[in-house]
Amino acid sequence: MSHSLPCVDTMSATLMGSVGLSLNWSGTGSGPCLFPLCTYSSNESGCENGRPTTCHSEWSRSSRRGNYLGETLRFVSPGWAWMVLMALKVLMVTNMCPSPERPGWGAFVKSQIDSLVEKGIEVEVFVIDGYKSKLNYLRAMWAIRRECSRTHYDLVHAHYGLSGLAARAQRRYPLIVSFCGDDLLGAPNRQGRVTFRSRVFVWLHQWLARMVDGVIVKSEAMRRLVPDSRAVVIPNGVRFDVFRPMPQQDCRTQLSLRTDRRYVLFPYAPSTIRKNYGLLERAVAIVNAEDSAPLLEIVTIDCAPAAMMPVYLNAVDLLAVVSMWEGSPNTVKEAMACNTKIVATDVGDVREILGGVEGCHLCEPTPEDVARAILRALAVPVKTAGREMVARLSIEAVSDQVIAEYTRVLQNRNRLEPQVPTGDGASRTRMEV
């Protein structure tokens, strides 16, 4: 039995434009505002340079930023001495962005942007609505070139391969591409084989990896697919202040879930072939046939906002990720931070993340083995100790790794000018503007 929870839309903005939007985090007003292919800061009146603005509540709530221009950022970069950077200005290009239509889509991109902003990086975001039309990537090429010709940035950072292809249309600034999963691994058909169309895109993305200044991937398996092993592995980080253990009963009440049932969370749309919903359905049927304990039901998530994910993860008895393949599934790390039990196939970096934690089990992609893993997880009467295992993946630690990659790329492009060390033993670096 499947229990599909309703989509909760907490956003009030209407995204404008079919190609892309720019969200500006550099202002000190009420929060980021959205324009078709524009980059303006918000103000209290809701209007800038004669243009009306529409504030996006989900983005602005956690992205408020002081004026970091002229301030400095200190961080540790592996292999470097302590360094001080003037505030970097980054153009973030992404096809994943929370919106009223898809409130949970690209939540990990938003989290990374928020964490960079909190470290003092000035970020402007260009969103490509690629899911509406692939032609929007072609249109975005021209728009990104135009934006980079009229605005100074220190570098461009694209999330997802297709976004990177669009961002490569500009040559003025260094480009870093974060590959996210199926852009390098491919997308399957119903028989579990990579489609021909997907293979073409994988080849294009591997070519792209040779044409950019920096490559970020989510797991070692993805790094092996990048030519010349040029990539650095930086998994998406977890916000431990958001994803934390919460009382299960309170969370079930919020979601209207029954207390006399057991629930397993399938955190994707059942129609997504790669996520393998049918496998979990068959496994749950076996569990209910063999186990006399309360009925186990599947809770699916399709379009719930990211803010509700901690509630889902704490309301259920366990999380199931039985995908055919993954890069580095964010939900697994988030469930670990909530001390939620996990059953997962051995995809991406899941084996490394689970690390033998009691109540978390790897399984073969067969209904029988998934069912056995579910029963073993449910037999553990307490929550897991997963939070301790993923401490290294805090959003703050991951943002430091991203900044270190920014630094490396800028140094290679001779955009960082080392200064004479100061008396405190730290190397000081000045941005060339």
Tab-separated table of C-alpha atoms in Angstrom:
chain	number	residue	atom	x	y	z
A	1	MET	CA	0.000	0.000	0.000
A	2	SER	CA	1.262	3.441	-0.871
A	3	HIS	CA	0.507	6.590	1.060
A	4	SER	CA	1.153	9.628	-1.135
A	5	LEU	CA	1.227	12.859	0.808
A	6	PRO	CA	-0.171	16.026	-0.728
A	7	CYS	CA	2.011	18.685	-2.276
A	8	VAL	CA	2.374	21.626	0.077
A	9	ASP	CA	3.077	24.920	-1.677
A	10	THR	CA	4.529	27.492	0.669
A	11	MET	CA	5.808	29.849	-1.979
A	12	SER	CA	3.936	32.865	-3.202
A	13	ALA	CA	6.029	34.009	-6.152
A	14	THR	CA	5.353	33.388	-9.805
A	15	LEU	CA	8.573	32.729	-11.704
A	16	MET	CA	8.851	34.951	-14.732
A	17	GLY	CA	10.459	34.158	-18.079
A	18	SER	CA	10.900	30.879	-19.886
A	19	VAL	CA	14.678	30.862	-20.097
A	20	GLY	CA	16.051	31.873	-16.768
A	21	LEU	CA	15.932	34.103	-13.741
A	22	SER	CA	18.562	35.824	-11.724
A	23	LEU	CA	18.363	35.872	-7.946
A	24	ASN	CA	20.658	38.372	-6.304
A	25	TRP	CA	22.025	37.755	-2.813
A	26	SER	CA	24.182	40.876	-2.662
A	27	GLY	CA	21.547	43.330	-1.513
A	28	THR	CA	20.594	44.273	2.007
A	29	GLY	CA	16.868	44.626	1.472
A	30	SER	CA	14.035	42.220	2.111
A	31	GLY	CA	15.594	39.332	0.226
A	32	PRO	CA	16.337	38.115	-3.277
A	33	CYS	CA	13.992	39.169	-6.058
A	34	LEU	CA	13.357	37.569	-9.417
A	35	PHE	CA	13.598	39.091	-12.884
A	36	PRO	CA	13.680	37.611	-16.362
A	37	LEU	CA	17.417	37.451	-17.107
A	38	CYS	CA	18.241	40.419	-14.874
A	39	THR	CA	20.443	40.936	-11.838
A	40	TYR	CA	19.119	43.476	-9.395
A	41	SER	CA	19.037	43.719	-5.632
A	42	SER	CA	15.771	43.992	-3.774
A	43	ASN	CA	14.645	46.977	-1.776
A	44	GLU	CA	11.867	47.673	0.656
A	45	SER	CA	9.522	49.143	-1.929
A	46	GLY	CA	9.621	46.066	-4.135
A	47	CYS	CA	10.852	48.057	-7.121
A	48	GLU	CA	14.333	48.635	-8.494
A	49	ASN	CA	15.245	50.872	-11.421
A	50	GLY	CA	11.598	51.095	-12.346
A	51	ARG	CA	11.129	47.331	-12.546
A	52	PRO	CA	8.574	45.613	-10.315
A	53	THR	CA	9.924	42.769	-8.228
A	54	THR	CA	8.455	39.523	-6.964
A	55	CYS	CA	10.058	38.211	-3.794
A	56	HIS	CA	10.440	34.449	-3.557
A	57	SER	CA	9.716	33.661	0.079
A	58	GLU	CA	11.297	30.192	0.128
A	59	TRP	CA	14.637	31.529	-1.119
A	60	SER	CA	14.683	34.790	0.778
A	61	ARG	CA	13.852	33.303	4.163
A	62	SER	CA	17.279	31.695	4.595
A	63	SER	CA	19.358	33.769	2.196
A	64	ARG	CA	19.429	37.206	3.771
A	65	ARG	CA	22.892	38.629	3.588
A	66	GLY	CA	24.687	41.649	4.957
A	67	ASN	CA	26.880	43.853	2.824
A	68	TYR	CA	30.027	41.757	2.437
A	69	LEU	CA	31.637	44.049	-0.145
A	70	GLY	CA	34.862	45.285	1.318
A	71	GLU	CA	34.800	42.654	4.035
A	72	THR	CA	37.175	39.693	4.066
A	73	LEU	CA	36.774	35.960	4.334
A	74	ARG	CA	39.237	33.711	6.134
A	75	PHE	CA	39.284	29.989	5.549
A	76	VAL	CA	41.604	26.989	5.443
A	77	SER	CA	42.387	25.536	2.034
A	78	PRO	CA	44.230	22.168	1.923
A	79	GLY	CA	47.798	22.695	0.840
A	80	TRP	CA	47.609	26.437	1.398
A	81	ALA	CA	48.411	28.642	4.333
A	82	TRP	CA	45.587	30.571	5.939
A	83	MET	CA	44.327	33.015	3.341
A	84	VAL	CA	42.196	36.109	3.302
A	85	LEU	CA	40.058	36.809	0.238
A	86	MET	CA	38.128	39.895	-0.664
A	87	ALA	CA	34.514	38.904	-1.323
A	88	LEU	CA	34.288	36.840	-4.501
A	89	LYS	CA	31.478	37.412	-6.957
A	90	VAL	CA	30.135	34.206	-8.497
A	91	LEU	CA	27.520	33.675	-11.196
A	92	MET	CA	25.721	30.427	-10.330
A	93	VAL	CA	24.034	28.769	-13.332
A	94	THR	CA	21.570	25.987	-12.538
A	95	ASN	CA	18.596	24.144	-13.968
A	96	MET	CA	17.522	23.151	-10.453
A	97	CYS	CA	15.751	25.718	-8.322
A	98	PRO	CA	12.877	25.528	-5.794
A	99	SER	CA	9.804	27.140	-7.305
A	100	PRO	CA	6.046	27.218	-6.693
A	101	GLU	CA	5.660	24.455	-9.268
A	102	ARG	CA	8.497	22.324	-7.857
A	103	PRO	CA	9.164	23.456	-4.284
A	104	GLY	CA	11.669	20.711	-3.483
A	105	TRP	CA	13.534	20.770	-6.787
A	106	GLY	CA	17.178	21.725	-6.382
A	107	ALA	CA	17.042	22.216	-2.621
A	108	PHE	CA	20.663	21.076	-2.319
A	109	VAL	CA	21.735	23.806	-4.770
A	110	LYS	CA	19.948	26.408	-2.683
A	111	SER	CA	21.612	25.083	0.484
A	112	GLN	CA	25.048	25.330	-1.100
A	113	ILE	CA	24.369	28.881	-2.290
A	114	ASP	CA	23.147	29.880	1.177
A	115	SER	CA	26.281	28.436	2.770
A	116	LEU	CA	28.569	30.268	0.352
A	117	VAL	CA	26.730	33.522	1.007
A	118	GLU	CA	27.140	32.988	4.751
A	119	LYS	CA	30.901	32.644	4.152
A	120	GLY	CA	30.978	36.009	2.392
A	121	ILE	CA	30.736	35.004	-1.271
A	122	GLU	CA	28.553	37.280	-3.394
A	123	VAL	CA	26.289	35.055	-5.491
A	124	GLU	CA	23.944	35.760	-8.357
A	125	VAL	CA	21.885	32.847	-9.659
A	126	PHE	CA	20.838	32.270	-13.261
A	127	VAL	CA	18.089	29.657	-13.487
A	128	ILE	CA	17.396	27.738	-16.699
A	129	ASP	CA	13.942	26.190	-16.899
A	130	GLY	CA	15.238	23.235	-18.855
A	131	TYR	CA	12.428	20.919	-17.788
A	132	LYS	CA	9.981	23.079	-19.759
A	133	SER	CA	11.968	22.967	-22.995
A	134	LYS	CA	15.484	21.906	-23.949
A	135	LEU	CA	15.540	24.945	-26.240
A	136	ASN	CA	15.848	27.052	-23.116
A	137	TYR	CA	19.460	25.859	-22.807
A	138	LEU	CA	20.202	27.293	-26.259
A	139	ARG	CA	18.482	30.548	-25.367
A	140	ALA	CA	20.419	30.655	-22.108
A	141	MET	CA	23.743	30.534	-23.955
A	142	TRP	CA	23.131	33.956	-25.449
A	143	ALA	CA	21.690	35.350	-22.229
A	144	ILE	CA	24.687	34.150	-20.157
A	145	ARG	CA	27.141	35.618	-22.668
A	146	ARG	CA	25.305	38.922	-22.484
A	147	GLU	CA	25.237	38.868	-18.681
A	148	CYS	CA	28.961	38.119	-18.451
A	149	SER	CA	29.801	40.855	-20.948
A	150	ARG	CA	28.098	43.569	-18.908
A	151	THR	CA	28.736	42.407	-15.318
A	152	HIS	CA	31.978	41.581	-13.537
A	153	TYR	CA	32.267	38.140	-11.954
A	154	ASP	CA	35.276	36.314	-10.612
A	155	LEU	CA	34.038	32.958	-11.869
A	156	VAL	CA	30.985	31.047	-13.104
A	157	HIS	CA	29.781	27.888	-11.332
A	158	ALA	CA	27.257	25.664	-13.137
A	159	HIS	CA	25.228	22.901	-11.512
A	160	TYR	CA	24.427	19.953	-13.812
A	161	GLY	CA	25.982	19.120	-17.159
A	162	LEU	CA	23.438	20.835	-19.393
A	163	SER	CA	23.757	24.013	-17.359
A	164	GLY	CA	27.510	23.746	-17.824
A	165	LEU	CA	27.127	23.455	-21.599
A	166	ALA	CA	25.080	26.661	-21.603
A	167	ALA	CA	27.568	28.419	-19.321
A	168	ARG	CA	30.495	27.396	-21.573
A	169	ALA	CA	29.122	29.816	-24.181
A	170	GLN	CA	30.931	32.545	-22.235
A	171	ARG	CA	34.723	32.534	-22.217
A	172	ARG	CA	35.363	35.660	-20.194
A	173	TYR	CA	35.407	34.062	-16.738
A	174	PRO	CA	36.671	30.723	-15.376
A	175	LEU	CA	34.011	28.019	-15.339
A	176	ILE	CA	33.466	25.270	-12.749
A	177	VAL	CA	30.862	22.576	-13.421
A	178	SER	CA	29.293	20.428	-10.701
A	179	PHE	CA	28.022	17.159	-12.186
A	180	CYS	CA	25.127	15.858	-10.139
A	181	GLY	CA	24.447	12.241	-11.123
A	182	ASP	CA	22.725	11.098	-14.276
A	183	ASP	CA	24.529	13.758	-16.313
A	184	LEU	CA	27.569	11.445	-16.069
A	185	LEU	CA	25.931	8.151	-15.097
A	186	GLY	CA	23.129	8.252	-17.654
A	187	ALA	CA	19.378	7.655	-17.405
A	188	PRO	CA	17.873	4.155	-17.644
A	189	ASN	CA	15.003	2.711	-19.605
A	190	ARG	CA	12.492	0.361	-17.991
A	191	GLN	CA	14.875	-2.553	-18.489
A	192	GLY	CA	17.545	-0.778	-16.454
A	193	ARG	CA	19.848	-0.041	-19.406
A	194	VAL	CA	21.198	3.402	-20.242
A	195	THR	CA	19.211	4.947	-23.087
A	196	PHE	CA	20.913	5.943	-26.339
A	197	ARG	CA	19.832	9.572	-25.892
A	198	SER	CA	21.327	9.572	-22.418
A	199	ARG	CA	24.611	8.143	-23.724
A	200	VAL	CA	24.868	11.064	-26.133
A	201	PHE	CA	24.482	13.553	-23.288
A	202	VAL	CA	27.023	11.647	-21.161
A	203	TRP	CA	29.530	11.933	-24.019
A	204	LEU	CA	28.814	15.673	-24.336
A	205	HIS	CA	29.333	16.147	-20.617
A	206	GLN	CA	32.606	14.214	-20.671
A	207	TRP	CA	33.737	16.489	-23.502
A	208	LEU	CA	32.626	19.489	-21.437
A	209	ALA	CA	34.769	18.312	-18.521
A	210	ARG	CA	37.836	18.839	-20.742
A	211	MET	CA	36.741	22.358	-21.676
A	212	VAL	CA	36.255	23.887	-18.213
A	213	ASP	CA	38.545	25.138	-15.480
A	214	GLY	CA	37.236	22.962	-12.663
A	215	VAL	CA	35.040	19.882	-12.231
A	216	ILE	CA	33.179	18.844	-9.083
A	217	VAL	CA	31.501	15.432	-8.760
A	218	LYS	CA	29.552	13.825	-5.940
A	219	SER	CA	31.263	10.438	-5.613
A	220	GLU	CA	34.354	8.439	-6.558
A	221	ALA	CA	32.289	6.437	-9.051
A	222	MET	CA	31.486	9.662	-10.897
A	223	ARG	CA	35.093	10.860	-10.733
A	224	ARG	CA	36.223	7.768	-12.614
A	225	LEU	CA	33.983	8.815	-15.512
A	226	VAL	CA	35.678	12.194	-15.911
A	227	PRO	CA	38.508	12.288	-18.484
A	228	ASP	CA	42.010	12.465	-16.996
A	229	SER	CA	40.511	12.287	-13.465
A	230	ARG	CA	40.410	16.088	-13.314
A	231	ALA	CA	37.470	16.174	-10.935
A	232	VAL	CA	37.396	16.747	-7.198
A	233	VAL	CA	34.857	14.839	-5.106
A	234	ILE	CA	32.674	17.172	-3.034
A	235	PRO	CA	29.349	15.615	-1.934
A	236	ASN	CA	26.430	17.876	-1.185
A	237	GLY	CA	26.392	19.043	2.406
A	238	VAL	CA	23.722	18.672	5.082
A	239	ARG	CA	22.291	21.471	7.201
A	240	PHE	CA	22.459	19.972	10.672
A	241	ASP	CA	20.391	22.814	12.098
A	242	VAL	CA	17.538	21.744	9.793
A	243	PHE	CA	17.975	17.978	9.587
A	244	ARG	CA	17.972	16.760	13.167
A	245	PRO	CA	16.096	14.168	15.260
A	246	MET	CA	12.522	15.245	16.048
A	247	PRO	CA	9.671	13.548	17.988
A	248	GLN	CA	8.093	11.009	15.653
A	249	GLN	CA	4.583	11.480	17.003
A	250	ASP	CA	4.659	15.239	16.414
A	251	CYS	CA	5.863	14.734	12.858
A	252	ARG	CA	3.166	12.156	12.127
A	253	THR	CA	0.538	14.535	13.419
A	254	GLN	CA	1.766	17.230	11.014
A	255	LEU	CA	1.481	14.804	8.102
A	256	SER	CA	-1.771	13.143	9.239
A	257	LEU	CA	-0.133	9.723	9.452
A	258	ARG	CA	-1.607	7.002	11.653
A	259	THR	CA	0.109	5.810	14.803
A	260	ASP	CA	-0.920	2.165	14.292
A	261	ARG	CA	1.004	1.826	11.040
A	262	ARG	CA	4.656	1.515	10.094
A	263	TYR	CA	5.904	3.703	7.284
A	264	VAL	CA	8.797	3.529	4.835
A	265	LEU	CA	9.701	6.701	2.955
A	266	PHE	CA	10.301	6.610	-0.802
A	267	PRO	CA	11.523	10.194	-1.282
A	268	TYR	CA	10.884	10.487	-5.013
A	269	ALA	CA	8.116	10.472	-7.573
A	270	PRO	CA	7.079	6.826	-8.221
A	271	SER	CA	7.111	7.534	-11.961
A	272	THR	CA	10.881	8.169	-12.004
A	273	ILE	CA	12.238	4.977	-13.580
A	274	ARG	CA	15.755	5.229	-12.134
A	275	LYS	CA	14.405	5.349	-8.556
A	276	ASN	CA	12.887	1.845	-8.945
A	277	TYR	CA	9.607	2.287	-7.075
A	278	GLY	CA	8.278	-1.055	-8.309
A	279	LEU	CA	11.089	-2.882	-6.507
A	280	LEU	CA	10.137	-1.309	-3.186
A	281	GLU	CA	6.448	-2.108	-3.745
A	282	ARG	CA	7.222	-5.780	-4.225
A	283	ALA	CA	9.519	-5.826	-1.196
A	284	VAL	CA	6.892	-4.209	1.047
A	285	ALA	CA	4.334	-6.786	-0.097
A	286	ILE	CA	6.730	-9.540	1.034
A	287	VAL	CA	7.268	-7.828	4.407
A	288	ASN	CA	3.535	-7.532	5.056
A	289	ALA	CA	2.993	-11.175	4.064
A	290	GLU	CA	5.738	-12.492	6.391
A	291	ASP	CA	5.587	-10.073	9.344
A	292	SER	CA	2.709	-10.062	11.813
A	293	ALA	CA	3.632	-6.595	13.133
A	294	PRO	CA	1.578	-3.508	12.141
A	295	LEU	CA	1.079	-2.955	8.424
A	296	LEU	CA	3.976	-1.318	6.564
A	297	GLU	CA	2.976	1.398	4.088
A	298	ILE	CA	4.988	3.421	1.588
A	299	VAL	CA	5.029	7.204	1.837
A	300	THR	CA	6.023	8.862	-1.433
A	301	ILE	CA	7.134	12.422	-2.021
A	302	ASP	CA	6.750	14.196	-5.310
A	303	CYS	CA	6.501	17.976	-4.925
A	304	ALA	CA	6.737	18.705	-1.220
A	305	PRO	CA	8.836	21.763	-0.263
A	306	ALA	CA	12.328	21.197	1.070
A	307	ALA	CA	11.343	22.634	4.451
A	308	MET	CA	9.102	19.603	5.016
A	309	MET	CA	11.782	16.966	4.394
A	310	PRO	CA	12.962	16.787	8.036
A	311	VAL	CA	9.358	16.186	9.067
A	312	TYR	CA	8.982	13.306	6.609
A	313	LEU	CA	12.281	11.734	7.661
A	314	ASN	CA	11.369	11.833	11.341
A	315	ALA	CA	7.764	10.682	10.842
A	316	VAL	CA	8.597	7.390	9.120
A	317	ASP	CA	10.166	4.224	10.493
A	318	LEU	CA	12.808	4.010	7.798
A	319	LEU	CA	13.992	5.440	4.476
A	320	ALA	CA	14.323	3.280	1.361
A	321	VAL	CA	16.592	4.245	-1.535
A	322	VAL	CA	16.529	1.361	-4.025
A	323	SER	CA	17.642	3.230	-7.134
A	324	MET	CA	19.283	1.604	-10.138
A	325	TRP	CA	22.135	4.097	-9.747
A	326	GLU	CA	22.873	7.411	-8.030
A	327	GLY	CA	25.641	9.944	-7.711
A	328	SER	CA	25.432	10.801	-4.015
A	329	PRO	CA	21.796	10.679	-2.835
A	330	ASN	CA	21.143	13.666	-0.582
A	331	THR	CA	18.245	12.011	1.213
A	332	VAL	CA	20.515	9.302	2.622
A	333	LYS	CA	22.759	11.908	4.256
A	334	GLU	CA	19.764	13.852	5.530
A	335	ALA	CA	18.237	10.695	7.009
A	336	MET	CA	21.550	9.938	8.733
A	337	ALA	CA	21.482	13.433	10.260
A	338	CYS	CA	17.975	12.655	11.593
A	339	ASN	CA	19.108	9.251	12.960
A	340	THR	CA	16.524	7.577	10.733
A	341	LYS	CA	16.958	3.922	9.719
A	342	ILE	CA	17.921	3.322	6.091
A	343	VAL	CA	17.688	0.520	3.558
A	344	ALA	CA	19.521	1.191	0.293
A	345	THR	CA	21.021	-0.467	-2.726
A	346	ASP	CA	24.784	-0.119	-3.171
A	347	VAL	CA	24.761	2.956	-5.414
A	348	GLY	CA	26.925	6.069	-5.529
A	349	ASP	CA	28.643	6.700	-2.200
A	350	VAL	CA	25.913	5.074	-0.072
A	351	ARG	CA	28.193	2.310	1.232
A	352	GLU	CA	30.681	4.874	2.485
A	353	ILE	CA	27.976	7.066	4.061
A	354	LEU	CA	26.213	4.265	5.943
A	355	GLY	CA	29.510	3.026	7.339
A	356	GLY	CA	28.050	-0.021	9.106
A	357	VAL	CA	25.704	1.983	11.350
A	358	GLU	CA	23.240	-0.282	13.183
A	359	GLY	CA	19.806	0.025	11.645
A	360	CYS	CA	21.192	0.982	8.224
A	361	HIS	CA	21.508	-1.800	5.657
A	362	LEU	CA	22.725	-2.262	2.101
A	363	CYS	CA	20.787	-4.700	-0.058
A	364	GLU	CA	20.805	-6.302	-3.467
A	365	PRO	CA	18.252	-4.938	-5.989
A	366	THR	CA	15.858	-7.852	-5.573
A	367	PRO	CA	12.480	-7.802	-3.769
A	368	GLU	CA	13.538	-10.605	-1.433
A	369	ASP	CA	16.786	-8.974	-0.332
A	370	VAL	CA	15.179	-5.545	0.072
A	371	ALA	CA	12.465	-7.164	2.203
A	372	ARG	CA	15.066	-8.879	4.396
A	373	ALA	CA	16.918	-5.592	4.877
A	374	ILE	CA	13.685	-3.820	5.822
A	375	LEU	CA	12.879	-6.477	8.418
A	376	ARG	CA	16.379	-6.220	9.913
A	377	ALA	CA	16.088	-2.437	10.129
A	378	LEU	CA	12.628	-2.557	11.707
A	379	ALA	CA	13.906	-5.057	14.288
A	380	VAL	CA	16.171	-2.368	15.772
A	381	PRO	CA	13.994	-0.762	18.489
A	382	VAL	CA	15.819	2.567	18.663
A	383	LYS	CA	16.965	5.257	16.276
A	384	THR	CA	20.391	5.025	14.675
A	385	ALA	CA	23.614	6.878	15.493
A	386	GLY	CA	23.919	8.068	11.914
A	387	ARG	CA	24.254	11.745	12.769
A	388	GLU	CA	27.759	11.211	14.113
A	389	MET	CA	28.819	9.404	10.927
A	390	VAL	CA	27.984	12.310	8.592
A	391	ALA	CA	29.372	15.147	10.719
A	392	ARG	CA	32.105	15.652	8.109
A	393	LEU	CA	29.384	16.429	5.546
A	394	SER	CA	28.024	19.484	7.305
A	395	ILE	CA	27.090	22.262	4.897
A	396	GLU	CA	29.771	24.453	6.465
A	397	ALA	CA	32.542	21.896	5.857
A	398	VAL	CA	31.402	21.305	2.283
A	399	SER	CA	31.240	25.022	1.497
A	400	ASP	CA	34.872	25.319	2.612
A	401	GLN	CA	35.776	22.624	0.073
A	402	VAL	CA	33.884	24.464	-2.659
A	403	ILE	CA	35.673	27.717	-1.789
A	404	ALA	CA	38.996	25.877	-1.880
A	405	GLU	CA	38.195	24.761	-5.434
A	406	TYR	CA	37.276	28.348	-6.347
A	407	THR	CA	40.658	29.423	-4.993
A	408	ARG	CA	42.546	26.769	-6.955
A	409	VAL	CA	40.804	27.692	-10.207
A	410	LEU	CA	41.380	31.407	-9.740
A	411	GLN	CA	45.028	30.839	-8.901
A	412	ASN	CA	45.464	28.813	-12.068
A	413	ARG	CA	43.890	31.624	-14.064
A	414	ASN	CA	46.242	34.151	-12.422
A	415	ARG	CA	43.365	36.050	-10.873
A	416	LEU	CA	44.791	35.843	-7.364
A	417	GLU	CA	47.813	37.977	-6.578
A	418	PRO	CA	49.753	36.745	-3.492
A	419	GLN	CA	50.828	39.488	-1.129
A	420	VAL	CA	53.688	39.723	1.346
A	421	PRO	CA	52.806	37.689	4.477
A	422	THR	CA	51.668	39.811	7.393
A	423	GLY	CA	52.973	39.676	10.914
A	424	ASP	CA	50.283	37.216	12.051
A	425	GLY	CA	51.700	34.481	9.832
A	426	ALA	CA	48.770	34.470	7.376
A	427	SER	CA	49.217	34.968	3.638
A	428	ARG	CA	47.059	37.801	2.390
A	429	THR	CA	45.601	37.683	-1.076
A	430	ARG	CA	44.037	40.530	-3.011
A	431	MET	CA	41.451	40.067	-5.724
A	432	GLU	CA	42.343	41.793	-8.984
A	433	VAL	CA	39.322	43.721	-10.149
